[in-house]
PDB file of C-alpha atoms in Angstrom:
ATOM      1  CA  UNK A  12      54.550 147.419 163.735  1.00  0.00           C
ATOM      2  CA  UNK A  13      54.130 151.232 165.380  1.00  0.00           C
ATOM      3  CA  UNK A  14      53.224 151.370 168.826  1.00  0.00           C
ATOM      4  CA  UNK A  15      51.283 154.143 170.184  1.00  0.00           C
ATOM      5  CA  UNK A  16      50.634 154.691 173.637  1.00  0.00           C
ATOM      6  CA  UNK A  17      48.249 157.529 174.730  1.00  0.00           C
ATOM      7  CA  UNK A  18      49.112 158.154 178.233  1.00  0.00           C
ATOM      8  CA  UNK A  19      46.339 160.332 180.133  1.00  0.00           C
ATOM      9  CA  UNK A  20      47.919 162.703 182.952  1.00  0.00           C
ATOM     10  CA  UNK A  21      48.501 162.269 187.044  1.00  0.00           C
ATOM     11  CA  UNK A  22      46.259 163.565 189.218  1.00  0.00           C
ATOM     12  CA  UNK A  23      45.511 167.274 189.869  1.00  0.00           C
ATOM     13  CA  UNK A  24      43.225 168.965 192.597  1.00  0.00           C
ATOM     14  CA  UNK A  25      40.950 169.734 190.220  1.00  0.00           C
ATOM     15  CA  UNK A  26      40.376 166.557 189.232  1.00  0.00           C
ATOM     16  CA  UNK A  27      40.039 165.469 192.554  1.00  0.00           C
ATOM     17  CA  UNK A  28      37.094 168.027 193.113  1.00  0.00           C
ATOM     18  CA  UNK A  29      35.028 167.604 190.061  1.00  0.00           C
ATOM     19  CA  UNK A  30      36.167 171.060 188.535  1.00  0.00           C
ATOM     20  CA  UNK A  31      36.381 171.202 184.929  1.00  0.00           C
ATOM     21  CA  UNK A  32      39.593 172.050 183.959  1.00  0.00           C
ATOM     22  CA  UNK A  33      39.805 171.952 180.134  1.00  0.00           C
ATOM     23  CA  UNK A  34      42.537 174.048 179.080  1.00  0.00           C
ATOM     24  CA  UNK A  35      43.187 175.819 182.071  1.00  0.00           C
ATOM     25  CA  UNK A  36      46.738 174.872 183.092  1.00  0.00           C
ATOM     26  CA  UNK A  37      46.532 173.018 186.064  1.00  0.00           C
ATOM     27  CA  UNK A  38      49.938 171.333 187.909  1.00  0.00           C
ATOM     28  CA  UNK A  39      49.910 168.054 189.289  1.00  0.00           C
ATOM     29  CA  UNK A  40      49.244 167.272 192.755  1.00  0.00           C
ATOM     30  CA  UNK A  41      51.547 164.989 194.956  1.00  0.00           C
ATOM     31  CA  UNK A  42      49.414 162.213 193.880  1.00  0.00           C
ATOM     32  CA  UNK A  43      49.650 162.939 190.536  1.00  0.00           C
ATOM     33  CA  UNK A  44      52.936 163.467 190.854  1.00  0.00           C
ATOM     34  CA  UNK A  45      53.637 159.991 192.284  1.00  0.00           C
ATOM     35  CA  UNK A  46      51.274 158.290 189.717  1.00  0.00           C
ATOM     36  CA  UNK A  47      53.527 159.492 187.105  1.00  0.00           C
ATOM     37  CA  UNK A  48      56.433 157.768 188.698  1.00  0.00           C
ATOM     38  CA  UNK A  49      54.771 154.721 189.209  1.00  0.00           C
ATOM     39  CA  UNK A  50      53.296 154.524 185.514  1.00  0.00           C
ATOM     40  CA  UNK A  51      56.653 155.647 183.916  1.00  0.00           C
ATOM     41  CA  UNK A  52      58.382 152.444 185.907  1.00  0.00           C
ATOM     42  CA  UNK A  53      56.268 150.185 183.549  1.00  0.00           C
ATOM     43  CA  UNK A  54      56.258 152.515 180.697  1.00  0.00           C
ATOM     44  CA  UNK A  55      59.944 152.305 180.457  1.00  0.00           C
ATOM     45  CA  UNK A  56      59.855 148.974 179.710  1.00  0.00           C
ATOM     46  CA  UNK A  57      58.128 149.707 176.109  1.00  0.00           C
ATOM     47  CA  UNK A  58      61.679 150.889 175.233  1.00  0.00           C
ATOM     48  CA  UNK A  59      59.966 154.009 174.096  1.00  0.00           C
ATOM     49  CA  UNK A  60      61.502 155.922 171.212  1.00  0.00           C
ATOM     50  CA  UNK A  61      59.895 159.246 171.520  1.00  0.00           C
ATOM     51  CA  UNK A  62      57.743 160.964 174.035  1.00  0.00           C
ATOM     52  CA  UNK A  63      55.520 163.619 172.740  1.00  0.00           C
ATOM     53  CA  UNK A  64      53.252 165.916 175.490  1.00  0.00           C
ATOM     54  CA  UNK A  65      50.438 168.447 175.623  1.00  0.00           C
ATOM     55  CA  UNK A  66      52.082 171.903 176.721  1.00  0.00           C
ATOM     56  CA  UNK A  67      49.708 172.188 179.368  1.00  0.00           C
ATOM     57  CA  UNK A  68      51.665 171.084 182.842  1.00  0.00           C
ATOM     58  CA  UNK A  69      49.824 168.207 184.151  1.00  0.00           C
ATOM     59  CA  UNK A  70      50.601 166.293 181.050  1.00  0.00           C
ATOM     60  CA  UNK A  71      54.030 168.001 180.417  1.00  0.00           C
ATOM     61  CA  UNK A  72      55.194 166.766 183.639  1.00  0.00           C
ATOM     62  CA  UNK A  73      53.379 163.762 183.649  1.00  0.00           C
ATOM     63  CA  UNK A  74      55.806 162.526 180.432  1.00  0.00           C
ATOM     64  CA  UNK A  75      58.695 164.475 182.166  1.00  0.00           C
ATOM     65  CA  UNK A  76      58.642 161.500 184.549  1.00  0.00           C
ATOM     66  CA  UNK A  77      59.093 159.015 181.985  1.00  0.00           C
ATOM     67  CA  UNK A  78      61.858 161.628 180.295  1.00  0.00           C
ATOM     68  CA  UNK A  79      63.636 161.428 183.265  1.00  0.00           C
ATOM     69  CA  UNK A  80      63.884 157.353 183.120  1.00  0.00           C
ATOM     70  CA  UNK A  81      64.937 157.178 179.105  1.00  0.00           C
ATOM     71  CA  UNK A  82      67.035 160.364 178.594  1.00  0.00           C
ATOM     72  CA  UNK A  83      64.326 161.321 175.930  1.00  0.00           C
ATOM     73  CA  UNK A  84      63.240 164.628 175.424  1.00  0.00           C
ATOM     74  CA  UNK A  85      59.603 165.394 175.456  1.00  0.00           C
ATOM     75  CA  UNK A  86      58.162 167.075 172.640  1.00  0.00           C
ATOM     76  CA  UNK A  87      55.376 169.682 172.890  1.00  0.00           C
ATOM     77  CA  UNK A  88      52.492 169.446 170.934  1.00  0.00           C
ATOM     78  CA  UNK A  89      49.672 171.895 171.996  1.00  0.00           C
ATOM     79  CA  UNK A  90      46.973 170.009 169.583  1.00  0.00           C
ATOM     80  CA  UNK A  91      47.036 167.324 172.399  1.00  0.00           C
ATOM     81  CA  UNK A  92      45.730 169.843 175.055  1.00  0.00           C
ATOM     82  CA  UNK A  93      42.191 169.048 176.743  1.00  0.00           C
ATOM     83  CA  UNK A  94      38.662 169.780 174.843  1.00  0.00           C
ATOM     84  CA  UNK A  95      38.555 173.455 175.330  1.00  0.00           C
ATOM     85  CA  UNK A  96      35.016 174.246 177.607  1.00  0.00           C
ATOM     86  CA  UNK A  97      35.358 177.829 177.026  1.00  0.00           C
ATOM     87  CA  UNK A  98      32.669 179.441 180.028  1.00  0.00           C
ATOM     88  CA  UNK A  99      32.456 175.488 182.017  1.00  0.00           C
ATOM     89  CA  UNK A 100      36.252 176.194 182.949  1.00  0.00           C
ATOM     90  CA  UNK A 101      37.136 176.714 186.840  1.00  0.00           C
ATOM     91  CA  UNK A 102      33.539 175.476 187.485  1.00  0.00           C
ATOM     92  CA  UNK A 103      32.309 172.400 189.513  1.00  0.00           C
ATOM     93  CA  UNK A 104      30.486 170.132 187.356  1.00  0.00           C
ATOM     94  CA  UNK A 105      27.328 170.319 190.346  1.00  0.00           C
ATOM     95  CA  UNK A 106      27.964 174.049 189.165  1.00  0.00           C
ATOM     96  CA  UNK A 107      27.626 173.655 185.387  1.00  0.00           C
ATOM     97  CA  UNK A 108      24.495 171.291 185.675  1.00  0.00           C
ATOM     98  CA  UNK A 109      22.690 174.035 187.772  1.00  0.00           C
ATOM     99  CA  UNK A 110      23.854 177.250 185.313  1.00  0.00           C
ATOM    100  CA  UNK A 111      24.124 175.847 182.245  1.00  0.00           C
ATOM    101  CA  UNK A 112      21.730 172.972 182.350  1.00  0.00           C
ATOM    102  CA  UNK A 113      20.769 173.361 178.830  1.00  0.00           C
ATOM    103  CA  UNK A 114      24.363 172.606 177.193  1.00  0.00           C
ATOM    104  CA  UNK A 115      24.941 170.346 180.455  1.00  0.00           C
ATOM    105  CA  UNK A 116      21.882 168.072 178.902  1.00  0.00           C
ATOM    106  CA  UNK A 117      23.673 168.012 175.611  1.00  0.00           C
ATOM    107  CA  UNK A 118      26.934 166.912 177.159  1.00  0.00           C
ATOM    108  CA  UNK A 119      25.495 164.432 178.844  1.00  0.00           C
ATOM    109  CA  UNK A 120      23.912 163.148 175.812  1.00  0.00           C
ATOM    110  CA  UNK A 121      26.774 162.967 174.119  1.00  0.00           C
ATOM    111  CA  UNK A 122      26.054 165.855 171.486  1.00  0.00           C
ATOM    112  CA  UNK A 123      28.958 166.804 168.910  1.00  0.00           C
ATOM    113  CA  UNK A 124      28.033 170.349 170.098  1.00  0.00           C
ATOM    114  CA  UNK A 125      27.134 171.938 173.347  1.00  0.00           C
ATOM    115  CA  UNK A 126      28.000 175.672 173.116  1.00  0.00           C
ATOM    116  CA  UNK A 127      29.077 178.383 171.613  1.00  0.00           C
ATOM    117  CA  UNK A 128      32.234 178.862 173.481  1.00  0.00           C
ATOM    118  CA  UNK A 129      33.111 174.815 173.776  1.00  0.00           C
ATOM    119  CA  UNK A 130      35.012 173.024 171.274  1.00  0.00           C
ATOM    120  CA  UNK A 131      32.895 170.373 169.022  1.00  0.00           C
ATOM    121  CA  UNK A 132      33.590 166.712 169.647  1.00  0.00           C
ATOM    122  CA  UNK A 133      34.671 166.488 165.661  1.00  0.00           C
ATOM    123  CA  UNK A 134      37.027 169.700 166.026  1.00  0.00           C
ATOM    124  CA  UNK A 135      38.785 167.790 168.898  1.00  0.00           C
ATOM    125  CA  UNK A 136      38.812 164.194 167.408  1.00  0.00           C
ATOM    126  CA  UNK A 137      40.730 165.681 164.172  1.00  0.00           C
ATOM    127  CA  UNK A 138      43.158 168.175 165.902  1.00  0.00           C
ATOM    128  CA  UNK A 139      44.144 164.572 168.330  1.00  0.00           C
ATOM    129  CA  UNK A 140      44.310 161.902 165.718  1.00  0.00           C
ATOM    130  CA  UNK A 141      46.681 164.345 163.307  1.00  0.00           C
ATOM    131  CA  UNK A 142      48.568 164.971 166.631  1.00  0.00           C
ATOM    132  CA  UNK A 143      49.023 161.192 167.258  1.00  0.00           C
ATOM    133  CA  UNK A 144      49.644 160.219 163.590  1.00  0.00           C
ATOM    134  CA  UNK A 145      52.220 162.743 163.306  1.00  0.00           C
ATOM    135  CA  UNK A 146      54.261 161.427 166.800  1.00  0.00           C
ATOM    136  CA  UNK A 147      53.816 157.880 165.665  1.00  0.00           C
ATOM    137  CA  UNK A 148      55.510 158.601 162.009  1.00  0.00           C
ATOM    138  CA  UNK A 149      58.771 159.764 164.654  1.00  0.00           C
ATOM    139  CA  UNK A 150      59.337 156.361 165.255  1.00  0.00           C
ATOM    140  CA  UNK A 151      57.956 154.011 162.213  1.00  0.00           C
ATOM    141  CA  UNK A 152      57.926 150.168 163.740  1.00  0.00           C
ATOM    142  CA  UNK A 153      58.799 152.001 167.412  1.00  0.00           C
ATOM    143  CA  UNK A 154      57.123 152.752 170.484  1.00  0.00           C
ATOM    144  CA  UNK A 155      55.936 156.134 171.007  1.00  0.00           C
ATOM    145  CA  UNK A 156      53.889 157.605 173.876  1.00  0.00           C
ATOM    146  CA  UNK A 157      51.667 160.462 174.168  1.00  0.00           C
ATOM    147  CA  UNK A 158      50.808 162.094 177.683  1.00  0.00           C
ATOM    148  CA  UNK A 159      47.645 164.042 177.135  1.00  0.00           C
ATOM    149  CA  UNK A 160      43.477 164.197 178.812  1.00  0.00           C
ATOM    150  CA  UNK A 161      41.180 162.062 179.599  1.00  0.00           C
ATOM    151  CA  UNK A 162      38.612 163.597 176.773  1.00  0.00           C
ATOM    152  CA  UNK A 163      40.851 164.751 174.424  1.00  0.00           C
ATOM    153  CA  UNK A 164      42.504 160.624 174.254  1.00  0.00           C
ATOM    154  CA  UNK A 165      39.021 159.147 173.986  1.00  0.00           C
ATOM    155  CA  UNK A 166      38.186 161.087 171.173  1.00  0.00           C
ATOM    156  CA  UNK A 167      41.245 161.094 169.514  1.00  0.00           C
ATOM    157  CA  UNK A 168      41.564 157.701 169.385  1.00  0.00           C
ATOM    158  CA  UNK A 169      38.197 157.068 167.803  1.00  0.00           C
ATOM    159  CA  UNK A 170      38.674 159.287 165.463  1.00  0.00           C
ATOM    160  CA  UNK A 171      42.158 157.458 164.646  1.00  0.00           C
ATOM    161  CA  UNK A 172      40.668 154.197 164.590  1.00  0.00           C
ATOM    162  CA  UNK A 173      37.763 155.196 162.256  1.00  0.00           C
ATOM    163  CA  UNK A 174      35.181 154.308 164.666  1.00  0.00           C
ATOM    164  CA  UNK A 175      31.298 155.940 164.515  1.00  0.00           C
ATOM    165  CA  UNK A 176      31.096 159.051 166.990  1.00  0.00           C
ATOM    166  CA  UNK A 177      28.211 157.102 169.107  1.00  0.00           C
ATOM    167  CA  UNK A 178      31.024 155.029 169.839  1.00  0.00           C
ATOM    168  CA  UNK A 179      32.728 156.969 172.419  1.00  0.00           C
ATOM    169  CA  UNK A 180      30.047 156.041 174.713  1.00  0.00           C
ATOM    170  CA  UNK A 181      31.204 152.774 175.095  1.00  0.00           C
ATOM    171  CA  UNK A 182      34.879 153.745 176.575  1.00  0.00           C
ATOM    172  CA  UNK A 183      34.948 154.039 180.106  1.00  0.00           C
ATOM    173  CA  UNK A 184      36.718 156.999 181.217  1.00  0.00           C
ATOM    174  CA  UNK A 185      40.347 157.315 181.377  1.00  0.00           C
ATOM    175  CA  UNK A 186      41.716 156.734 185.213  1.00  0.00           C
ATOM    176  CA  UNK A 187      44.706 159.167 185.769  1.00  0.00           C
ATOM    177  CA  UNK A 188      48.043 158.154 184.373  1.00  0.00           C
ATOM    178  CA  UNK A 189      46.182 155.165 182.767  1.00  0.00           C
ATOM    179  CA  UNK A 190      46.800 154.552 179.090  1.00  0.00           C
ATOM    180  CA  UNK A 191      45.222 153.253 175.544  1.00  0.00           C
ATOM    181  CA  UNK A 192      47.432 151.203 173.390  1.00  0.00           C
ATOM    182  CA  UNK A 193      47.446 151.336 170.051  1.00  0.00           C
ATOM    183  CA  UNK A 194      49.140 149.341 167.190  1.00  0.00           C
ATOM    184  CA  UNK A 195      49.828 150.232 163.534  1.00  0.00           C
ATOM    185  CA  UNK A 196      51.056 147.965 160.517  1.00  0.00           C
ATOM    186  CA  UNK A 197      50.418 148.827 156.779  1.00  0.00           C
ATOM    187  CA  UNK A 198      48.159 145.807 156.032  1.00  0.00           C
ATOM    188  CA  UNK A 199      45.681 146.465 158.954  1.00  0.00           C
ATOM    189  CA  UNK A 200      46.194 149.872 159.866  1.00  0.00           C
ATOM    190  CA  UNK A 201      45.453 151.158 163.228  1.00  0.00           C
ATOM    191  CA  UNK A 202      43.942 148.425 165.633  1.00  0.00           C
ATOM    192  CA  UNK A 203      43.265 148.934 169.609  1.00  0.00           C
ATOM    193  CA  UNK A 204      45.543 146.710 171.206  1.00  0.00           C
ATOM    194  CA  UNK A 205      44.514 147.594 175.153  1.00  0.00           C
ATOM    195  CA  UNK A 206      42.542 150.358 176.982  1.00  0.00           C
ATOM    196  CA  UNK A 207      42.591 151.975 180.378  1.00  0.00           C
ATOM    197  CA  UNK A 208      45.999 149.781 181.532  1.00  0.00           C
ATOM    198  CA  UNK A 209      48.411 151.474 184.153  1.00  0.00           C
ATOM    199  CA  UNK A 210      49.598 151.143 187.790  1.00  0.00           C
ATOM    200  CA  UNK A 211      47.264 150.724 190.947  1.00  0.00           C
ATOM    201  CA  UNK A 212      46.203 153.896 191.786  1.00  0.00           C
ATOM    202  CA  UNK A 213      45.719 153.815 195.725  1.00  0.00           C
ATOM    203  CA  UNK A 214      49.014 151.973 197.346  1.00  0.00           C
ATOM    204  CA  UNK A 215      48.051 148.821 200.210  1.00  0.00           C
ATOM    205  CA  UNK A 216      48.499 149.869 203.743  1.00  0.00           C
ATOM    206  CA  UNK A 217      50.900 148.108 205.403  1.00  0.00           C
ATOM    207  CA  UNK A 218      49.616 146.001 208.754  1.00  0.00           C
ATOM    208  CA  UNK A 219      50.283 147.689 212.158  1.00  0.00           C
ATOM    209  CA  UNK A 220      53.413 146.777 213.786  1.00  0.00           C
TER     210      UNK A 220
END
């Protein structure tokens, strides 16, 4: 059996803000930062044989953390960068519902296509779920993980599994440096073995001395 795990990316300030970032190229913040620490300390335990990474930096470094704890390498693979959003970029969503409330609508609703300028929802399904098909045949009957985006990973693993587009809005979004697991074998193909899994995200306080 193949595992795949799709790992979505630390936190970034844009994120934090409500600015859509797309394919705009975004670093970490120190949160983010530490959440990829924290997730690759359970990660590592998979006994991962190959890391493969969007290009983009918050998900580059994001797996670089887990690199760093398996002496892997991390593969680029810009077909697992973020649904492009072409003119929504750099804007607040608040912003894109109030100048664009038109294609807004459609996102909202869950349409294949918003825009000219913004990638389709089929487009981006394909591009991911050849991406992860061709990092899980680097490790047949191993454990392979994919850092990539929150929209990009739902998609792509629809599209993977086979599921009907009006699916997607059943998935919850993807928390940051949370994961999907996915498992392969040749009689049942591709099954979804656990969604949206990774470390707490806020750390307790400790009690005053």
């Amino acid at each position: 059996m193949t595992r795949l795990i799709v790992w979505r990316h630390g936190n970034t300030d844009w994120n934090a803000t409500g600015r859509v970032q797309g394919q705009t190229d975004v670093p970490l913040n120190d949160l983010g930062r530490q959440q990829a620490v924290d997730a690759a300390e359970l990660l590592v335990r998979l006994r991962p044989a190959a890391i493969v990474s969007s290009d983009l930096r918050r998900a580059a470094d994001t797996a670089a953390a887990l690199g760093a704890l398996t002496g892997l390498s991390v593969r680029p693979d810009e077909r697992l960068r973020e649904r492009y959003f072409g003119p929504w970029q750099g804007l607040l969503m608040t912003e894109v519902a109030a100048q664009r409330p038109d294609e807004y609508a459609r996102w909202t609703a869950g349409a294949d296509v918003i825009g000219d300028d913004i990638e389709t929802l089929d487009d981006m399904g394909k591009r991911m779920a050849d991406a992860f098909a061709d990092a899980a045949a680097l490790a047949p009957g191993g454990t392979v993980v994919v850092a990539t985006h929150g929209a990009s990973a739902r998609q792509g693993v629809l599209q993977l599994l086979g599921w009907p587009k009006e699916q997607i809005r059943t998935f919850r979004a993807l928390q940051n440096c949370h994961w999907v697991e996915l498992a392969h074998d040749e009689s049942r193909g591709w099954q979804l073995a656990a969604y949206n899994v990774g470390p707490f995200t806020e750390r307790p306080v400790p009690p005053p001395v």
